[in-house]
């Protein structure tokens, strides 16, 4: 799936997918973001083994197949509001010097934007564009 194909998708919920070794929540690390679409489908953004950003069809409410063992993984709401999300208005791909996709800046009609970056560590930054502050 190409990052640009996200433009226009209607998103109602944004979830983090966390690795929780030995079920210790304080040691949880964000490994992916799953966007739940209004048509009940989902899209997962995550870092590949080559540290590039991957975009795949999700399997909500199930975890992605690469989440193994499943008992060490958990979902957590990042945003659960169609009003703050809505349609994806703009997508700005971030590429390295080899033209590999390594991140993206995604803006929503609901005045929220998110930046994801793949690499040794998957990172996410969410901003409320209506007030200029971060969340």
Short mmCIF file of C-alpha atoms in Angstrom, two decimals:
data_model
loop_
_atom_site.label_atom_id
_atom_site.label_comp_id
_atom_site.label_asym_id
_atom_site.label_seq_id
_atom_site.Cartn_x
_atom_site.Cartn_y
_atom_site.Cartn_z
CA UNK A 1 0.00 0.00 0.00
CA UNK A 2 1.35 3.45 -0.89
CA UNK A 3 1.35 6.20 1.72
CA UNK A 4 -0.36 8.59 -0.69
CA UNK A 5 -3.35 6.21 -0.93
CA UNK A 6 -4.30 7.19 2.63
CA UNK A 7 -5.50 10.62 1.44
CA UNK A 8 -9.30 10.83 1.72
CA UNK A 9 -9.70 7.83 4.04
CA UNK A 10 -12.19 8.49 6.86
CA UNK A 11 -10.64 7.65 10.26
CA UNK A 12 -12.69 7.30 13.45
CA UNK A 13 -10.09 5.96 15.88
CA UNK A 14 -6.32 5.90 16.27
CA UNK A 15 -4.75 3.07 18.29
CA UNK A 16 -1.22 2.38 19.41
CA UNK A 17 0.05 -1.19 19.23
CA UNK A 18 2.41 -1.76 22.14
CA UNK A 19 4.87 -4.53 22.92
CA UNK A 20 4.61 -5.33 26.63
CA UNK A 21 7.35 -7.81 27.55
CA UNK A 22 6.19 -10.18 30.27
CA UNK A 23 2.99 -8.10 30.60
CA UNK A 24 4.81 -5.24 32.34
CA UNK A 25 2.92 -2.08 31.24
CA UNK A 26 5.72 0.23 32.43
CA UNK A 27 8.06 -1.46 29.91
CA UNK A 28 5.63 -1.16 26.97
CA UNK A 29 7.03 0.25 23.73
CA UNK A 30 5.02 1.69 20.87
CA UNK A 31 5.63 -0.47 17.81
CA UNK A 32 2.83 0.57 15.44
CA UNK A 33 -0.24 2.73 14.89
CA UNK A 34 -3.55 1.35 13.65
CA UNK A 35 -6.08 3.67 12.06
CA UNK A 36 -9.64 2.35 12.35
CA UNK A 37 -11.64 3.51 9.34
CA UNK A 38 -15.35 4.35 9.31
CA UNK A 39 -15.97 1.42 6.93
CA UNK A 40 -14.73 -0.97 9.70
CA UNK A 41 -11.44 -1.66 7.91
CA UNK A 42 -8.09 -0.61 9.34
CA UNK A 43 -4.59 0.41 8.27
CA UNK A 44 -1.39 -0.28 10.23
CA UNK A 45 1.75 1.88 10.10
CA UNK A 46 4.90 0.24 11.51
CA UNK A 47 8.66 0.00 11.12
CA UNK A 48 9.93 -2.81 8.93
CA UNK A 49 13.04 -4.80 9.79
CA UNK A 50 14.95 -2.51 7.41
CA UNK A 51 13.68 0.52 9.42
CA UNK A 52 11.47 1.73 6.59
CA UNK A 53 7.85 2.73 7.24
CA UNK A 54 5.40 0.00 6.25
CA UNK A 55 1.70 0.50 5.53
CA UNK A 56 -0.52 -2.59 5.55
CA UNK A 57 -4.18 -3.47 5.72
CA UNK A 58 -4.98 -4.05 9.38
CA UNK A 59 -6.90 -6.91 10.96
CA UNK A 60 -8.78 -4.95 13.66
CA UNK A 61 -9.91 -6.10 16.19
CA UNK A 62 -7.18 -8.74 15.93
CA UNK A 63 -3.51 -7.93 16.36
CA UNK A 64 -1.29 -8.00 13.25
CA UNK A 65 0.18 -11.45 12.60
CA UNK A 66 3.72 -10.21 13.39
CA UNK A 67 2.67 -9.52 17.02
CA UNK A 68 4.10 -12.69 18.51
CA UNK A 69 3.56 -13.98 21.10
CA UNK A 70 0.13 -12.28 21.21
CA UNK A 71 0.00 -12.13 25.02
CA UNK A 72 2.93 -9.66 24.94
CA UNK A 73 1.05 -7.13 22.76
CA UNK A 74 -1.75 -4.69 23.49
CA UNK A 75 -3.82 -1.94 21.86
CA UNK A 76 -4.26 1.44 23.51
CA UNK A 77 -6.37 4.38 22.35
CA UNK A 78 -4.44 7.40 21.17
CA UNK A 79 -7.50 9.25 19.79
CA UNK A 80 -11.05 7.92 19.91
CA UNK A 81 -12.97 10.75 18.26
CA UNK A 82 -14.20 11.10 14.70
CA UNK A 83 -14.49 14.85 15.40
CA UNK A 84 -10.73 15.11 16.02
CA UNK A 85 -9.83 12.84 13.12
CA UNK A 86 -12.20 12.55 10.16
CA UNK A 87 -10.93 12.43 6.62
CA UNK A 88 -7.19 12.39 5.93
CA UNK A 89 -6.65 15.78 4.31
CA UNK A 90 -2.95 15.62 3.48
CA UNK A 91 -0.09 13.13 3.50
CA UNK A 92 3.55 14.20 3.34
CA UNK A 93 5.89 11.21 2.88
CA UNK A 94 9.35 11.42 4.47
CA UNK A 95 12.10 9.59 2.58
CA UNK A 96 15.77 8.91 3.22
CA UNK A 97 18.58 9.57 0.71
CA UNK A 98 17.80 6.21 -0.97
CA UNK A 99 14.15 7.29 -1.54
CA UNK A 100 12.90 4.73 1.00
CA UNK A 101 9.84 5.73 2.98
CA UNK A 102 10.93 6.35 6.58
CA UNK A 103 8.06 8.41 7.92
CA UNK A 104 5.03 10.53 7.18
CA UNK A 105 3.17 13.59 8.33
CA UNK A 106 -0.61 13.03 8.14
CA UNK A 107 -3.19 15.80 8.59
CA UNK A 108 -6.87 15.21 9.33
CA UNK A 109 -9.93 17.39 8.65
CA UNK A 110 -10.58 17.33 12.42
CA UNK A 111 -7.55 19.61 12.98
CA UNK A 112 -5.31 16.83 14.25
CA UNK A 113 -2.03 15.84 12.66
CA UNK A 114 0.36 13.05 13.34
CA UNK A 115 3.95 12.38 12.44
CA UNK A 116 5.27 8.83 12.38
CA UNK A 117 8.90 7.87 11.94
CA UNK A 118 10.30 4.39 11.43
CA UNK A 119 13.83 3.46 12.40
CA UNK A 120 15.49 1.69 15.28
CA UNK A 121 12.52 2.97 17.30
CA UNK A 122 9.04 3.69 15.92
CA UNK A 123 7.97 7.19 16.98
CA UNK A 124 4.68 9.04 16.94
CA UNK A 125 3.85 12.67 17.57
CA UNK A 126 0.22 13.85 17.68
CA UNK A 127 -0.70 17.54 17.48
CA UNK A 128 -3.94 19.43 17.85
CA UNK A 129 -3.66 21.88 14.95
CA UNK A 130 -6.66 23.95 16.09
CA UNK A 131 -4.87 25.25 19.20
CA UNK A 132 -1.27 24.86 18.08
CA UNK A 133 -0.46 22.62 21.07
CA UNK A 134 0.66 19.01 21.25
CA UNK A 135 -1.26 16.17 22.84
#
